[in-house]
Amino acid sequence: EVHLVQSGAEVKKPGESLRISCKASGYNFATQWIAWVRQMPGRGLEWMGIIYPGDSDTRYSPSFQGQVTISADTSITTAYLQWSSLKASDTAIYYCTRHWEGDWFDPWGQGTLVTVSS
Amino acid sequence: QSVLTQPPSVSGAPGQRVSISCTGSNSNIGDGFDVHWYQQVPETVPKLIIYNNSSRPSGVPDRFSASRSGTSASLAISGLQAEDETDYYCQSYDSGLSGFVFGSGTRVTVL
């Protein structure tokens, strides 16, 4: 069975850096794209970007290009989402999810709540 | 503002049928890209309920059905139940943005 397990909730100050993780199991991690999705408080789902762990080919939504970095380590079947300088507006739940060839997403990680506050 | 537009809310009595629209454009649904639907209970993880416009994953009740036509898609829930009261999102790919897009989301209320 496929599982995506994300790292725990984070509380950070504006300007700090952060990397959250998504540990995959139950499938060939290197050969399936994995995406990150943001959900701000009380808001909808926003696709941030996607990575192919096998060769680290990464695509970003124009809204998130330059704001975050997506990476992956095939040796430990883990994908990452990182910020170099957090803003209060980065406060949200972040989900990782596996991409299927037909362009849908399933399953989803449990989500990581990131709170940025001074 | 979402690329795919959904009504903020729809409602229906138990047992009734409700429908949720997902309106796109010629760069996404109208360009032939498939539509997928997710159910999200507040504070929980999104769950895939429809893929490839009208297919249901194993375990999803056949009360849920969906279709795509032109630049739009729709999700229908028949025999509405109290447990269906939650949020629903459509999703597709946009060639203009070269990326995936979600609908704005619809809250279903069971009266």
PDB file of C-alpha atoms in Angstrom:
ATOM      1  CA  GLU A   1       0.000   0.000   0.000  1.00  0.00           C
ATOM      2  CA  VAL A   2       1.208   3.476  -0.875  1.00  0.00           C
ATOM      3  CA  HIS A   3       1.890   5.807   2.040  1.00  0.00           C
ATOM      4  CA  LEU A   4       3.067   9.405   2.180  1.00  0.00           C
ATOM      5  CA  VAL A   5       4.085  10.511   5.671  1.00  0.00           C
ATOM      6  CA  GLN A   6       4.918  14.160   6.201  1.00  0.00           C
ATOM      7  CA  SER A   7       6.982  15.857   8.861  1.00  0.00           C
ATOM      8  CA  GLY A   8       5.330  17.524  11.815  1.00  0.00           C
ATOM      9  CA  ALA A   9       3.910  20.982  12.353  1.00  0.00           C
ATOM     10  CA  GLU A  10       6.325  23.916  12.387  1.00  0.00           C
ATOM     11  CA  VAL A  11       6.177  27.345  14.023  1.00  0.00           C
ATOM     12  CA  LYS A  12       8.642  29.833  12.579  1.00  0.00           C
ATOM     13  CA  LYS A  13       9.378  33.541  12.588  1.00  0.00           C
ATOM     14  CA  PRO A  14       9.365  35.705   9.454  1.00  0.00           C
ATOM     15  CA  GLY A  15      12.701  35.547   7.685  1.00  0.00           C
ATOM     16  CA  GLU A  16      13.587  32.089   8.951  1.00  0.00           C
ATOM     17  CA  SER A  17      14.276  29.152   6.671  1.00  0.00           C
ATOM     18  CA  LEU A  18      12.427  25.865   6.697  1.00  0.00           C
ATOM     19  CA  ARG A  19      12.419  22.472   5.008  1.00  0.00           C
ATOM     20  CA  ILE A  20       9.510  20.054   5.366  1.00  0.00           C
ATOM     21  CA  SER A  21       9.543  16.461   4.211  1.00  0.00           C
ATOM     22  CA  CYS A  22       7.362  13.760   2.706  1.00  0.00           C
ATOM     23  CA  LYS A  23       8.467  10.137   3.164  1.00  0.00           C
ATOM     24  CA  ALA A  24       7.070   7.775   0.525  1.00  0.00           C
ATOM     25  CA  SER A  25       6.656   4.016   0.726  1.00  0.00           C
ATOM     26  CA  GLY A  26       4.889   1.205  -1.091  1.00  0.00           C
ATOM     27  CA  TYR A  27       5.849   2.102  -4.657  1.00  0.00           C
ATOM     28  CA  ASN A  28       8.852   2.921  -6.863  1.00  0.00           C
ATOM     29  CA  PHE A  29       9.554   6.453  -5.603  1.00  0.00           C
ATOM     30  CA  ALA A  30      12.031   7.294  -8.354  1.00  0.00           C
ATOM     31  CA  THR A  31       9.592   6.750 -11.211  1.00  0.00           C
ATOM     32  CA  GLN A  32       6.493   8.645 -10.064  1.00  0.00           C
ATOM     33  CA  TRP A  33       6.120  12.406  -9.992  1.00  0.00           C
ATOM     34  CA  ILE A  34       5.285  13.845  -6.580  1.00  0.00           C
ATOM     35  CA  ALA A  35       3.613  17.219  -6.069  1.00  0.00           C
ATOM     36  CA  TRP A  36       3.150  19.798  -3.338  1.00  0.00           C
ATOM     37  CA  VAL A  37      -0.159  21.565  -2.709  1.00  0.00           C
ATOM     38  CA  ARG A  38      -0.848  24.535  -0.439  1.00  0.00           C
ATOM     39  CA  GLN A  39      -4.013  25.214   1.510  1.00  0.00           C
ATOM     40  CA  MET A  40      -4.123  28.539   3.312  1.00  0.00           C
ATOM     41  CA  PRO A  41      -6.465  28.867   6.322  1.00  0.00           C
ATOM     42  CA  GLY A  42     -10.073  28.608   5.184  1.00  0.00           C
ATOM     43  CA  ARG A  43      -9.045  28.586   1.533  1.00  0.00           C
ATOM     44  CA  GLY A  44      -8.866  26.157  -1.374  1.00  0.00           C
ATOM     45  CA  LEU A  45      -6.158  23.944  -2.826  1.00  0.00           C
ATOM     46  CA  GLU A  46      -3.263  25.461  -4.803  1.00  0.00           C
ATOM     47  CA  TRP A  47      -0.800  23.420  -6.840  1.00  0.00           C
ATOM     48  CA  MET A  48       2.752  24.577  -6.072  1.00  0.00           C
ATOM     49  CA  GLY A  49       4.991  22.330  -8.096  1.00  0.00           C
ATOM     50  CA  ILE A  50       6.069  18.816  -8.934  1.00  0.00           C
ATOM     51  CA  ILE A  51       9.245  16.758  -9.056  1.00  0.00           C
ATOM     52  CA  TYR A  52      10.324  13.557 -10.772  1.00  0.00           C
ATOM     53  CA  PRO A  53      12.648  12.053  -8.168  1.00  0.00           C
ATOM     54  CA  GLY A  54      14.495   9.854 -10.659  1.00  0.00           C
ATOM     55  CA  ASP A  55      16.192  12.797 -12.369  1.00  0.00           C
ATOM     56  CA  SER A  56      15.039  15.716 -10.166  1.00  0.00           C
ATOM     57  CA  ASP A  57      13.153  17.298 -13.073  1.00  0.00           C
ATOM     58  CA  THR A  58      11.084  19.971 -11.298  1.00  0.00           C
ATOM     59  CA  ARG A  59       8.254  22.197 -12.478  1.00  0.00           C
ATOM     60  CA  TYR A  60       6.760  25.095 -10.530  1.00  0.00           C
ATOM     61  CA  SER A  61       3.485  26.963 -10.651  1.00  0.00           C
ATOM     62  CA  PRO A  62       4.158  30.536 -11.789  1.00  0.00           C
ATOM     63  CA  SER A  63       2.715  31.641  -8.437  1.00  0.00           C
ATOM     64  CA  PHE A  64       5.413  29.772  -6.513  1.00  0.00           C
ATOM     65  CA  GLN A  65       8.409  29.957  -8.864  1.00  0.00           C
ATOM     66  CA  GLY A  66      11.287  31.523  -6.968  1.00  0.00           C
ATOM     67  CA  GLN A  67       9.404  31.389  -3.670  1.00  0.00           C
ATOM     68  CA  VAL A  68      10.060  27.761  -2.743  1.00  0.00           C
ATOM     69  CA  THR A  69      12.385  24.925  -3.713  1.00  0.00           C
ATOM     70  CA  ILE A  70      11.249  21.351  -4.283  1.00  0.00           C
ATOM     71  CA  SER A  71      13.752  18.522  -4.071  1.00  0.00           C
ATOM     72  CA  ALA A  72      13.920  14.773  -3.537  1.00  0.00           C
ATOM     73  CA  ASP A  73      16.326  12.131  -2.254  1.00  0.00           C
ATOM     74  CA  THR A  74      15.738   8.747  -3.856  1.00  0.00           C
ATOM     75  CA  SER A  75      18.057   6.978  -1.400  1.00  0.00           C
ATOM     76  CA  ILE A  76      15.576   7.652   1.407  1.00  0.00           C
ATOM     77  CA  THR A  77      12.430   7.997  -0.777  1.00  0.00           C
ATOM     78  CA  THR A  78      11.738  11.469   0.562  1.00  0.00           C
ATOM     79  CA  ALA A  79      10.580  14.658  -1.109  1.00  0.00           C
ATOM     80  CA  TYR A  80      11.152  18.114   0.332  1.00  0.00           C
ATOM     81  CA  LEU A  81       9.671  21.585   0.193  1.00  0.00           C
ATOM     82  CA  GLN A  82      11.827  24.422   1.438  1.00  0.00           C
ATOM     83  CA  TRP A  83      11.793  28.155   1.996  1.00  0.00           C
ATOM     84  CA  SER A  84      14.850  30.376   2.435  1.00  0.00           C
ATOM     85  CA  SER A  85      12.970  33.261   4.033  1.00  0.00           C
ATOM     86  CA  LEU A  86       9.483  32.666   5.345  1.00  0.00           C
ATOM     87  CA  LYS A  87       6.725  35.269   5.338  1.00  0.00           C
ATOM     88  CA  ALA A  88       3.573  35.439   7.423  1.00  0.00           C
ATOM     89  CA  SER A  89       1.632  34.728   4.242  1.00  0.00           C
ATOM     90  CA  ASP A  90       3.307  31.306   4.037  1.00  0.00           C
ATOM     91  CA  THR A  91       1.133  30.187   6.948  1.00  0.00           C
ATOM     92  CA  ALA A  92      -0.787  27.215   5.562  1.00  0.00           C
ATOM     93  CA  ILE A  93      -1.125  23.464   5.443  1.00  0.00           C
ATOM     94  CA  TYR A  94       1.154  21.884   2.861  1.00  0.00           C
ATOM     95  CA  TYR A  95       0.333  18.500   1.329  1.00  0.00           C
ATOM     96  CA  CYS A  96       2.479  16.176  -0.728  1.00  0.00           C
ATOM     97  CA  THR A  97       0.705  13.871  -3.143  1.00  0.00           C
ATOM     98  CA  ARG A  98       1.628  11.319  -5.790  1.00  0.00           C
ATOM     99  CA  HIS A  99       0.912  12.162  -9.399  1.00  0.00           C
ATOM    100  CA  TRP A 100      -0.581   9.549 -11.707  1.00  0.00           C
ATOM    101  CA  GLU A 101       0.048   9.377 -15.461  1.00  0.00           C
ATOM    102  CA  GLY A 102      -3.547  10.459 -16.060  1.00  0.00           C
ATOM    103  CA  ASP A 103      -2.768  13.698 -14.193  1.00  0.00           C
ATOM    104  CA  TRP A 104      -4.672  13.083 -10.976  1.00  0.00           C
ATOM    105  CA  PHE A 105      -3.243  13.006  -7.456  1.00  0.00           C
ATOM    106  CA  ASP A 106      -3.539  10.112  -5.035  1.00  0.00           C
ATOM    107  CA  PRO A 107      -2.826   9.420  -2.242  1.00  0.00           C
ATOM    108  CA  TRP A 108      -2.091  12.515  -0.187  1.00  0.00           C
ATOM    109  CA  GLY A 109       0.159  12.946   2.808  1.00  0.00           C
ATOM    110  CA  GLN A 110      -1.449  13.940   6.084  1.00  0.00           C
ATOM    111  CA  GLY A 111      -0.361  17.559   5.646  1.00  0.00           C
ATOM    112  CA  THR A 112       2.149  19.747   7.453  1.00  0.00           C
ATOM    113  CA  LEU A 113       0.911  22.887   9.183  1.00  0.00           C
ATOM    114  CA  VAL A 114       3.390  25.730   8.868  1.00  0.00           C
ATOM    115  CA  THR A 115       2.745  28.773  11.045  1.00  0.00           C
ATOM    116  CA  VAL A 116       4.830  31.889  10.478  1.00  0.00           C
ATOM    117  CA  SER A 117       4.401  34.537  13.140  1.00  0.00           C
ATOM    118  CA  SER A 118       6.540  37.057  14.930  1.00  0.00           C
TER     119      SER A 118
ATOM    120  CA  GLN B   1      -8.628  33.740  -8.387  1.00  0.00           C
ATOM    121  CA  SER B   2      -8.892  30.108  -9.474  1.00  0.00           C
ATOM    122  CA  VAL B   3      -8.561  29.128 -13.118  1.00  0.00           C
ATOM    123  CA  LEU B   4     -11.400  26.646 -12.650  1.00  0.00           C
ATOM    124  CA  THR B   5     -14.587  28.232 -11.295  1.00  0.00           C
ATOM    125  CA  GLN B   6     -16.975  26.400  -8.992  1.00  0.00           C
ATOM    126  CA  PRO B   7     -20.044  27.689  -7.155  1.00  0.00           C
ATOM    127  CA  PRO B   8     -19.133  28.488  -3.536  1.00  0.00           C
ATOM    128  CA  SER B   9     -22.004  26.385  -2.225  1.00  0.00           C
ATOM    129  CA  VAL B  10     -24.802  24.047  -3.200  1.00  0.00           C
ATOM    130  CA  SER B  11     -27.405  22.477  -0.981  1.00  0.00           C
ATOM    131  CA  GLY B  12     -30.027  19.790  -1.039  1.00  0.00           C
ATOM    132  CA  ALA B  13     -32.273  17.732   1.194  1.00  0.00           C
ATOM    133  CA  PRO B  14     -31.370  14.184   2.159  1.00  0.00           C
ATOM    134  CA  GLY B  15     -32.066  11.843  -0.730  1.00  0.00           C
ATOM    135  CA  GLN B  16     -32.008  14.582  -3.342  1.00  0.00           C
ATOM    136  CA  ARG B  17     -29.534  15.040  -6.185  1.00  0.00           C
ATOM    137  CA  VAL B  18     -27.131  17.967  -6.314  1.00  0.00           C
ATOM    138  CA  SER B  19     -24.715  18.989  -9.029  1.00  0.00           C
ATOM    139  CA  ILE B  20     -21.477  20.985  -8.833  1.00  0.00           C
ATOM    140  CA  SER B  21     -20.166  22.746 -11.927  1.00  0.00           C
ATOM    141  CA  CYS B  22     -16.511  23.331 -12.782  1.00  0.00           C
ATOM    142  CA  THR B  23     -16.050  25.960 -15.478  1.00  0.00           C
ATOM    143  CA  GLY B  24     -12.710  26.259 -17.243  1.00  0.00           C
ATOM    144  CA  SER B  25     -11.449  27.562 -20.563  1.00  0.00           C
ATOM    145  CA  ASN B  26      -9.814  26.576 -23.837  1.00  0.00           C
ATOM    146  CA  SER B  27      -6.440  26.226 -22.121  1.00  0.00           C
ATOM    147  CA  ASN B  28      -7.555  23.529 -19.693  1.00  0.00           C
ATOM    148  CA  ILE B  29     -10.810  21.545 -19.865  1.00  0.00           C
ATOM    149  CA  GLY B  30     -11.596  22.874 -23.350  1.00  0.00           C
ATOM    150  CA  ASP B  31      -8.126  21.845 -24.515  1.00  0.00           C
ATOM    151  CA  GLY B  32      -9.014  18.226 -23.792  1.00  0.00           C
ATOM    152  CA  PHE B  33      -7.366  17.822 -20.420  1.00  0.00           C
ATOM    153  CA  ASP B  34      -9.145  15.460 -18.078  1.00  0.00           C
ATOM    154  CA  VAL B  35     -10.966  16.577 -14.943  1.00  0.00           C
ATOM    155  CA  HIS B  36     -10.629  14.943 -11.548  1.00  0.00           C
ATOM    156  CA  TRP B  37     -12.594  15.528  -8.354  1.00  0.00           C
ATOM    157  CA  TYR B  38     -11.617  15.501  -4.674  1.00  0.00           C
ATOM    158  CA  GLN B  39     -13.646  15.477  -1.490  1.00  0.00           C
ATOM    159  CA  GLN B  40     -12.217  17.208   1.564  1.00  0.00           C
ATOM    160  CA  VAL B  41     -13.771  17.081   4.987  1.00  0.00           C
ATOM    161  CA  PRO B  42     -12.591  20.205   6.844  1.00  0.00           C
ATOM    162  CA  GLU B  43      -9.343  19.629   8.720  1.00  0.00           C
ATOM    163  CA  THR B  44      -8.697  16.377   6.863  1.00  0.00           C
ATOM    164  CA  VAL B  45      -6.783  15.211   3.810  1.00  0.00           C
ATOM    165  CA  PRO B  46      -8.299  15.579   0.293  1.00  0.00           C
ATOM    166  CA  LYS B  47      -9.629  12.317  -1.111  1.00  0.00           C
ATOM    167  CA  LEU B  48      -9.832  11.435  -4.805  1.00  0.00           C
ATOM    168  CA  ILE B  49     -13.432  10.532  -5.700  1.00  0.00           C
ATOM    169  CA  ILE B  50     -13.440  10.853  -9.514  1.00  0.00           C
ATOM    170  CA  TYR B  51     -10.560  10.508 -11.998  1.00  0.00           C
ATOM    171  CA  ASN B  52     -10.451  10.791 -15.765  1.00  0.00           C
ATOM    172  CA  ASN B  53     -13.694  12.788 -15.902  1.00  0.00           C
ATOM    173  CA  SER B  54     -16.025  10.016 -14.796  1.00  0.00           C
ATOM    174  CA  SER B  55     -14.206   7.038 -13.244  1.00  0.00           C
ATOM    175  CA  ARG B  56     -14.614   6.179  -9.569  1.00  0.00           C
ATOM    176  CA  PRO B  57     -11.778   4.737  -7.475  1.00  0.00           C
ATOM    177  CA  SER B  58     -12.521   1.557  -5.599  1.00  0.00           C
ATOM    178  CA  GLY B  59     -14.620   2.237  -2.523  1.00  0.00           C
ATOM    179  CA  VAL B  60     -16.293   5.425  -3.761  1.00  0.00           C
ATOM    180  CA  PRO B  61     -20.080   5.002  -3.763  1.00  0.00           C
ATOM    181  CA  ASP B  62     -21.824   5.000  -7.140  1.00  0.00           C
ATOM    182  CA  ARG B  63     -23.928   7.893  -5.839  1.00  0.00           C
ATOM    183  CA  PHE B  64     -21.051  10.009  -7.109  1.00  0.00           C
ATOM    184  CA  SER B  65     -20.916  10.556 -10.862  1.00  0.00           C
ATOM    185  CA  ALA B  66     -19.256  13.107 -13.114  1.00  0.00           C
ATOM    186  CA  SER B  67     -18.960  14.235 -16.698  1.00  0.00           C
ATOM    187  CA  ARG B  68     -17.057  16.675 -18.906  1.00  0.00           C
ATOM    188  CA  SER B  69     -18.264  18.653 -21.901  1.00  0.00           C
ATOM    189  CA  GLY B  70     -16.664  21.532 -23.769  1.00  0.00           C
ATOM    190  CA  THR B  71     -14.954  23.851 -21.308  1.00  0.00           C
ATOM    191  CA  SER B  72     -16.845  22.559 -18.263  1.00  0.00           C
ATOM    192  CA  ALA B  73     -17.296  19.548 -16.050  1.00  0.00           C
ATOM    193  CA  SER B  74     -19.757  18.593 -13.365  1.00  0.00           C
ATOM    194  CA  LEU B  75     -19.973  16.344 -10.332  1.00  0.00           C
ATOM    195  CA  ALA B  76     -23.324  14.930  -9.292  1.00  0.00           C
ATOM    196  CA  ILE B  77     -24.238  13.424  -5.955  1.00  0.00           C
ATOM    197  CA  SER B  78     -27.465  11.459  -5.940  1.00  0.00           C
ATOM    198  CA  GLY B  79     -29.274  10.166  -2.873  1.00  0.00           C
ATOM    199  CA  LEU B  80     -27.639  12.917  -0.805  1.00  0.00           C
ATOM    200  CA  GLN B  81     -26.536  11.811   2.655  1.00  0.00           C
ATOM    201  CA  ALA B  82     -25.464  13.738   5.734  1.00  0.00           C
ATOM    202  CA  GLU B  83     -21.909  12.456   5.316  1.00  0.00           C
ATOM    203  CA  ASP B  84     -21.713  14.171   1.909  1.00  0.00           C
ATOM    204  CA  GLU B  85     -21.775  17.567   3.607  1.00  0.00           C
ATOM    205  CA  THR B  86     -18.249  18.776   2.952  1.00  0.00           C
ATOM    206  CA  ASP B  87     -16.007  20.471   0.357  1.00  0.00           C
ATOM    207  CA  TYR B  88     -15.415  19.359  -3.234  1.00  0.00           C
ATOM    208  CA  TYR B  89     -12.698  20.465  -5.679  1.00  0.00           C
ATOM    209  CA  CYS B  90     -12.225  19.867  -9.392  1.00  0.00           C
ATOM    210  CA  GLN B  91      -8.719  19.662 -10.882  1.00  0.00           C
ATOM    211  CA  SER B  92      -7.216  19.647 -14.346  1.00  0.00           C
ATOM    212  CA  TYR B  93      -4.121  20.731 -16.278  1.00  0.00           C
ATOM    213  CA  ASP B  94      -3.668  24.125 -17.914  1.00  0.00           C
ATOM    214  CA  SER B  95      -1.500  24.393 -21.007  1.00  0.00           C
ATOM    215  CA  GLY B  96      -1.186  28.167 -20.702  1.00  0.00           C
ATOM    216  CA  LEU B  97       0.199  27.913 -17.175  1.00  0.00           C
ATOM    217  CA  SER B  98       2.038  24.656 -17.918  1.00  0.00           C
ATOM    218  CA  GLY B  99       0.800  23.303 -14.638  1.00  0.00           C
ATOM    219  CA  PHE B 100      -2.023  21.767 -12.691  1.00  0.00           C
ATOM    220  CA  VAL B 101      -4.986  23.787 -11.489  1.00  0.00           C
ATOM    221  CA  PHE B 102      -7.676  23.284  -8.863  1.00  0.00           C
ATOM    222  CA  GLY B 103     -11.174  24.649  -8.801  1.00  0.00           C
ATOM    223  CA  SER B 104     -12.199  27.238  -6.248  1.00  0.00           C
ATOM    224  CA  GLY B 105     -14.064  24.642  -4.216  1.00  0.00           C
ATOM    225  CA  THR B 106     -17.722  24.031  -3.396  1.00  0.00           C
ATOM    226  CA  ARG B 107     -19.256  23.427   0.013  1.00  0.00           C
ATOM    227  CA  VAL B 108     -22.174  20.985  -0.114  1.00  0.00           C
ATOM    228  CA  THR B 109     -24.772  21.469   2.603  1.00  0.00           C
ATOM    229  CA  VAL B 110     -27.352  18.831   3.443  1.00  0.00           C
ATOM    230  CA  LEU B 111     -30.502  20.614   4.572  1.00  0.00           C
TER     231      LEU B 111
END
